[in-house]
Coordinates of C-alpha atoms in Angstrom, one line a residue:
Chain Z
M1 CA -7.2 -4.5 -20.8
Q2 CA -5.2 -3.2 -23.8
C3 CA -3.9 0.4 -23.7
P4 CA -5.8 2.4 -26.3
T5 CA -2.4 4.3 -27.2
C6 CA 0.1 1.7 -27.0
P7 CA -0.8 -1.7 -28.7
E8 CA 1.6 -3.6 -26.5
G9 CA 0.7 -1.7 -23.2
T10 CA -1.5 -3.0 -20.6
V11 CA -4.0 -0.6 -18.6
V12 CA -2.8 0.0 -15.1
A13 CA -4.8 3.1 -14.2
F14 CA -7.5 5.6 -15.7
C15 CA -7.0 9.3 -16.5
R16 CA -8.7 11.4 -13.7
N17 CA -9.7 13.8 -16.3
C18 CA -11.0 11.9 -19.4
G19 CA -11.3 8.5 -17.9
K20 CA -9.2 6.9 -20.7
G21 CA -7.2 3.8 -19.6
V22 CA -3.3 4.3 -19.6
C23 CA -0.4 1.9 -19.6
P24 CA 2.9 2.6 -17.4
T25 CA 4.3 4.2 -20.5
C26 CA 1.4 6.7 -21.2
R27 CA 0.7 7.4 -17.5
R28 CA 1.4 10.8 -16.0
D29 CA 1.4 11.6 -12.4
A30 CA 0.8 15.2 -11.2
G31 CA 0.3 15.9 -7.6
G32 CA -0.9 12.3 -6.8
V33 CA -3.5 12.2 -9.7
V34 CA -3.1 10.1 -12.8
H35 CA -3.5 11.7 -16.1
C36 CA -3.1 10.4 -19.7
A37 CA -0.3 12.0 -21.8
E38 CA -2.8 14.3 -23.6
C39 CA -4.5 15.5 -20.5
A40 CA -1.3 16.1 -19.0
E41 CA 0.0 18.1 -21.8
Q42 CA -3.1 20.3 -21.8
I43 CA -2.7 20.9 -18.3
V44 CA 0.9 22.0 -18.6
E45 CA 0.0 24.2 -21.4
A46 CA -2.7 25.8 -19.5
S47 CA -0.1 26.2 -16.6
V48 CA 2.3 27.8 -18.8
Q49 CA -0.2 30.2 -20.0
T50 CA -1.1 31.0 -16.4
D51 CA 2.5 31.6 -15.7
E52 CA 3.0 34.1 -18.6
V53 CA 0.1 36.1 -17.5
A54 CA 1.3 36.3 -13.8
G55 CA 4.7 37.0 -15.0
A56 CA 3.4 39.9 -17.2
A57 CA 1.6 41.4 -14.1
A58 CA 4.4 41.2 -12.0
A59 CA 7.0 42.6 -14.5
S60 CA 6.8 46.1 -13.2
V61 CA 7.3 44.9 -9.5
P62 CA 10.9 43.8 -8.5
P63 CA 10.8 40.2 -7.2
P64 CA 11.4 39.8 -3.6
P65 CA 14.9 38.2 -2.7
R66 CA 14.6 34.4 -2.2
P67 CA 16.9 32.4 0.2
A68 CA 19.5 30.7 -1.9
A69 CA 18.7 27.2 -0.3
A70 CA 15.1 27.5 -1.4
T71 CA 14.0 25.2 -4.3
R72 CA 11.1 26.1 -6.7
P73 CA 8.4 23.6 -6.5
S74 CA 7.5 21.7 -9.7
R75 CA 4.7 23.0 -11.9
A76 CA 2.7 20.0 -10.7
A77 CA 3.2 21.0 -7.0
R78 CA 2.2 24.6 -7.7
M79 CA -1.2 23.3 -9.4
A80 CA -1.9 20.7 -6.6
A81 CA -1.2 23.0 -3.7
P82 CA -4.1 25.5 -3.8
D83 CA -7.1 23.0 -3.8
A84 CA -5.2 20.4 -1.8
P85 CA -7.2 18.9 0.9
H86 CA -6.9 20.4 4.6
P87 CA -4.8 18.2 6.8
L88 CA -7.0 18.5 9.7
L89 CA -10.2 17.8 8.1
A90 CA -8.6 14.8 6.4
G91 CA -7.5 13.6 9.8
V92 CA -11.0 13.9 11.2
L93 CA -12.6 12.2 8.2
G94 CA -9.9 9.6 8.6
V95 CA -11.8 8.4 11.8
V96 CA -14.3 6.7 9.5
P97 CA -12.8 4.0 7.5
G98 CA -11.8 4.9 4.0
L99 CA -13.4 8.4 4.2
G100 CA -10.0 10.2 4.9
A101 CA -8.6 8.5 1.8
V102 CA -11.6 9.6 -0.3
Y103 CA -11.3 13.0 0.7
N104 CA -7.6 12.9 -0.2
G105 CA -8.6 11.5 -3.8
Q106 CA -7.2 8.2 -3.1
Y107 CA -10.4 6.2 -3.9
V108 CA -8.6 2.7 -4.1
K109 CA -6.9 3.1 -0.8
G110 CA -10.2 4.2 0.7
L111 CA -11.8 1.0 -0.6
V112 CA -8.9 -1.2 0.8
H113 CA -9.4 0.7 4.2
V114 CA -13.1 -0.4 4.3
V115 CA -12.5 -3.8 3.2
M116 CA -9.6 -4.3 5.8
F117 CA -11.6 -3.0 8.6
G118 CA -14.5 -4.9 7.6
L119 CA -12.6 -8.1 7.5
L120 CA -11.0 -7.3 10.8
L121 CA -14.4 -6.8 12.3
T122 CA -15.8 -9.9 10.6
I123 CA -13.1 -12.1 12.1
A124 CA -13.2 -10.5 15.6
S125 CA -17.1 -10.5 15.7
E126 CA -17.1 -14.3 16.7
E127 CA -15.0 -16.0 19.2
F128 CA -11.3 -15.0 19.2
R129 CA -10.0 -18.4 19.9
G130 CA -7.3 -17.2 22.2
L131 CA -6.1 -14.6 19.6
E132 CA -7.6 -11.6 21.4
G133 CA -4.1 -10.3 22.3
F134 CA -3.5 -10.3 18.6
F135 CA -6.8 -8.7 17.2
I136 CA -7.6 -6.2 19.8
P137 CA -4.4 -4.3 19.3
V138 CA -4.5 -4.6 15.5
I139 CA -8.0 -3.3 15.2
A140 CA -7.0 -0.5 17.5
L141 CA -3.9 0.3 15.7
F142 CA -5.7 0.4 12.4
V143 CA -8.3 2.8 13.7
L144 CA -5.4 5.0 14.8
Y145 CA -3.6 4.5 11.6
M146 CA -6.3 5.7 9.3
P147 CA -6.7 9.3 10.4
I148 CA -2.8 9.7 11.0
E149 CA -2.4 8.4 7.4
A150 CA -5.0 10.6 6.0
Y151 CA -3.5 13.7 7.8
R152 CA 0.1 13.0 6.5
T153 CA -1.2 12.4 3.0
A154 CA -3.1 15.6 2.9
K155 CA -0.1 17.4 4.3
A156 CA 2.1 16.0 1.5
L157 CA -0.4 17.0 -1.1
R158 CA -0.5 20.5 0.5
R159 CA 3.2 20.8 0.2
G160 CA 3.0 19.7 -3.5
E161 CA 4.8 16.2 -3.1
P162 CA 3.7 13.6 -5.3
V163 CA 1.6 11.2 -3.6
D164 CA 0.4 8.0 -5.5
E165 CA -3.0 6.0 -5.1
M166 CA -1.5 3.7 -2.5
S167 CA 0.8 5.8 -0.4
G168 CA 1.4 5.0 3.3
L169 CA 1.8 1.8 5.2
L170 CA 0.1 -0.2 2.5
A171 CA 2.5 0.9 -0.1
T172 CA 5.3 0.1 2.2
L173 CA 4.1 -3.2 2.6
F174 CA 3.4 -4.1 -0.8
R175 CA 6.2 -1.8 -2.3
P176 CA 8.1 -3.2 -5.4
S177 CA 10.9 -5.5 -3.9
D178 CA 13.8 -7.6 -5.2
A179 CA 13.5 -11.5 -5.3
S180 CA 13.7 -12.0 -1.6
P181 CA 11.2 -14.8 -0.7
A182 CA 11.1 -13.7 2.9
A183 CA 7.7 -11.9 2.7
G184 CA 6.0 -14.6 0.8
V185 CA 7.3 -17.3 3.1
A186 CA 6.3 -15.3 6.1
L187 CA 2.8 -14.6 4.9
I188 CA 2.3 -18.4 4.0
A189 CA 3.7 -19.5 7.4
L190 CA 1.4 -16.9 9.3
G191 CA -1.7 -18.0 7.2
V192 CA -1.0 -21.6 7.8
F193 CA -0.6 -21.0 11.7
L194 CA -3.7 -19.0 11.9
L195 CA -5.7 -21.6 9.8
L196 CA -4.7 -24.2 12.1
I197 CA -5.8 -22.4 15.3
S198 CA -9.2 -21.4 13.6
L199 CA -9.8 -24.8 12.4
D200 CA -9.0 -26.2 16.1
V201 CA -6.5 -28.4 14.6
V202 CA -3.8 -26.8 17.0
D203 CA -4.7 -25.0 20.3
L204 CA -2.8 -21.9 20.8
R205 CA -2.2 -22.5 24.5
D206 CA -0.2 -25.5 23.6
L207 CA 1.8 -23.5 21.1
L208 CA 2.5 -20.5 23.4
P209 CA 5.4 -22.0 25.5
G210 CA 7.3 -22.4 22.0
W211 CA 7.4 -18.9 21.2
P212 CA 11.1 -18.5 21.6
V213 CA 11.7 -20.4 18.8
L214 CA 10.3 -17.6 16.5
V215 CA 12.9 -15.4 18.1
V216 CA 15.7 -17.7 17.4
G217 CA 14.4 -18.3 13.9
Y218 CA 14.2 -14.6 13.2
G219 CA 17.8 -14.2 14.6
V220 CA 19.1 -17.0 12.3
Y221 CA 17.4 -15.0 9.4
R222 CA 19.1 -11.8 10.3
L223 CA 22.3 -13.6 10.7
Y224 CA 21.9 -15.2 7.1
C225 CA 21.1 -11.8 5.8
S226 CA 24.1 -10.2 7.2
L227 CA 26.5 -12.8 6.2
R228 CA 25.1 -13.1 2.6
P229 CA 27.3 -11.5 0.1
L230 CA 25.8 -8.3 -1.4
P231 CA 25.1 -8.2 -5.1
P232 CA 27.3 -5.8 -7.2
R233 CA 24.5 -3.2 -7.6
A234 CA 23.7 -3.1 -3.9
V235 CA 27.6 -2.7 -3.0
E236 CA 27.7 0.2 -5.4
S237 CA 24.7 2.0 -3.8
K238 CA 25.5 0.9 -0.3
P239 CA 26.4 4.3 1.0
T240 CA 23.3 6.0 -0.4
E241 CA 21.1 3.3 1.1
V242 CA 22.9 3.5 4.5
H243 CA 22.2 7.3 4.8
G244 CA 19.0 7.7 3.0
A245 CA 16.4 4.9 2.8
S246 CA 17.5 2.7 5.5
E247 CA 14.2 0.6 5.7
E248 CA 15.8 -2.3 3.8
V249 CA 19.0 -2.2 5.7
S250 CA 17.5 -2.1 9.2
L251 CA 14.2 -3.5 10.0
Chain R
M1 CA 4.6 -16.9 -13.7
S2 CA 6.4 -13.5 -14.5
S3 CA 6.3 -10.7 -12.0
T4 CA 4.1 -8.5 -14.4
A5 CA 1.5 -11.3 -15.0
A6 CA 1.7 -12.0 -11.0
N7 CA 1.1 -8.1 -10.4
V8 CA -1.8 -8.1 -12.9
A9 CA -3.6 -11.2 -11.6
A10 CA -2.9 -10.6 -7.8
V11 CA -5.8 -8.3 -6.9
P12 CA -8.4 -10.3 -9.1
T13 CA -7.1 -13.5 -7.6
L14 CA -7.6 -12.2 -4.0
L15 CA -11.1 -10.9 -4.8
I16 CA -12.0 -14.3 -6.3
A17 CA -10.6 -15.9 -3.0
L18 CA -12.5 -13.7 -0.8
G19 CA -15.7 -14.0 -2.7
T20 CA -15.3 -17.8 -2.6
L21 CA -14.7 -17.8 1.0
F22 CA -17.9 -15.7 1.8
L23 CA -19.8 -17.8 -0.7
L24 CA -18.6 -21.0 1.4
D25 CA -19.8 -19.0 4.5
Y26 CA -23.3 -18.6 3.2
R27 CA -23.8 -21.8 1.4
L28 CA -21.8 -24.4 3.4
G29 CA -21.5 -22.8 6.8
A30 CA -17.7 -22.7 6.7
H31 CA -17.6 -19.4 8.7
F32 CA -15.3 -16.6 7.2
S33 CA -13.9 -16.3 10.8
K34 CA -12.4 -19.7 10.5
T35 CA -11.3 -19.7 6.8
W36 CA -9.8 -16.2 6.4
P37 CA -6.1 -17.3 6.9
A38 CA -6.4 -19.0 3.6
V39 CA -6.2 -15.3 2.0
L40 CA -2.9 -14.8 3.8
I41 CA -1.7 -18.1 2.4
L42 CA -2.8 -17.1 -1.3
A43 CA -1.2 -13.6 -0.8
G44 CA 2.0 -15.3 0.2
L45 CA 1.9 -17.8 -2.9
L46 CA 1.2 -14.7 -5.1
R47 CA 4.2 -12.9 -3.5
L48 CA 6.4 -15.9 -4.2
M49 CA 5.2 -15.8 -7.8
G50 CA 6.4 -12.4 -8.3
W51 CA 3.5 -10.2 -7.0
G52 CA 5.0 -6.6 -5.9
R53 CA 8.4 -7.3 -7.5
R54 CA 10.0 -4.9 -10.0

């Protein structure tokens, strides 16, 4: 769909205020909510007016001393915090698939949770074909993950931190990455493996004795990654990656 | 396929695949509980074609 503002832009989201489609250029995120440029401008103007009124009222009162290390939250943060969802309620609602995410305003994530939970139940509703040890923990973990994720998201919203539509584990799994084909190859291999089992082409009990091959294969992959020369950009930013976001460095 | 095109096409493609698998379940008796790993394979192919890349 073409962006109504930019002729060459493609619509990637819709403004929560007016419903207009926005491309990445026109998109404005405020407190986890997507707005178009016009609506975001109006909201900022309204916030500035509110700040001026509050400032005039407080002009006669000396401001309390603030700690030097304290940082002033962004305007979006101050706007988002008062009506942010309650973390405990989000956690309780999160027990129901998708409801916690919907309560936090993450409608797409709520839909994804419902679909994933439904798919897991559909797959597990018939015979497990020897995959009980895989599906039962996955379903149990997913049921635990949803309320925890809803609680954490609500807490982040309450703190005024930016939260996008697909925050959490899903965003970690599908976060933008560089050109490493490992994730794609792993998905294909897992899919072929599970497809062969579900179509009774191979029996899981025959394959189980070969599980150490996976450990060896993963070890070879890690060795390859550690011996591979780093690209120049990665070398420059290596200290930051080690101390900050270490997800890509250590699995 | 560029990464942008793959990002745009990924979710619709997965939805089409899911719908097709459920249709096969209802019409031809190929149970979804047997065919679902095809979605993983498709997701892996889309990932190789650029889905989720910068």
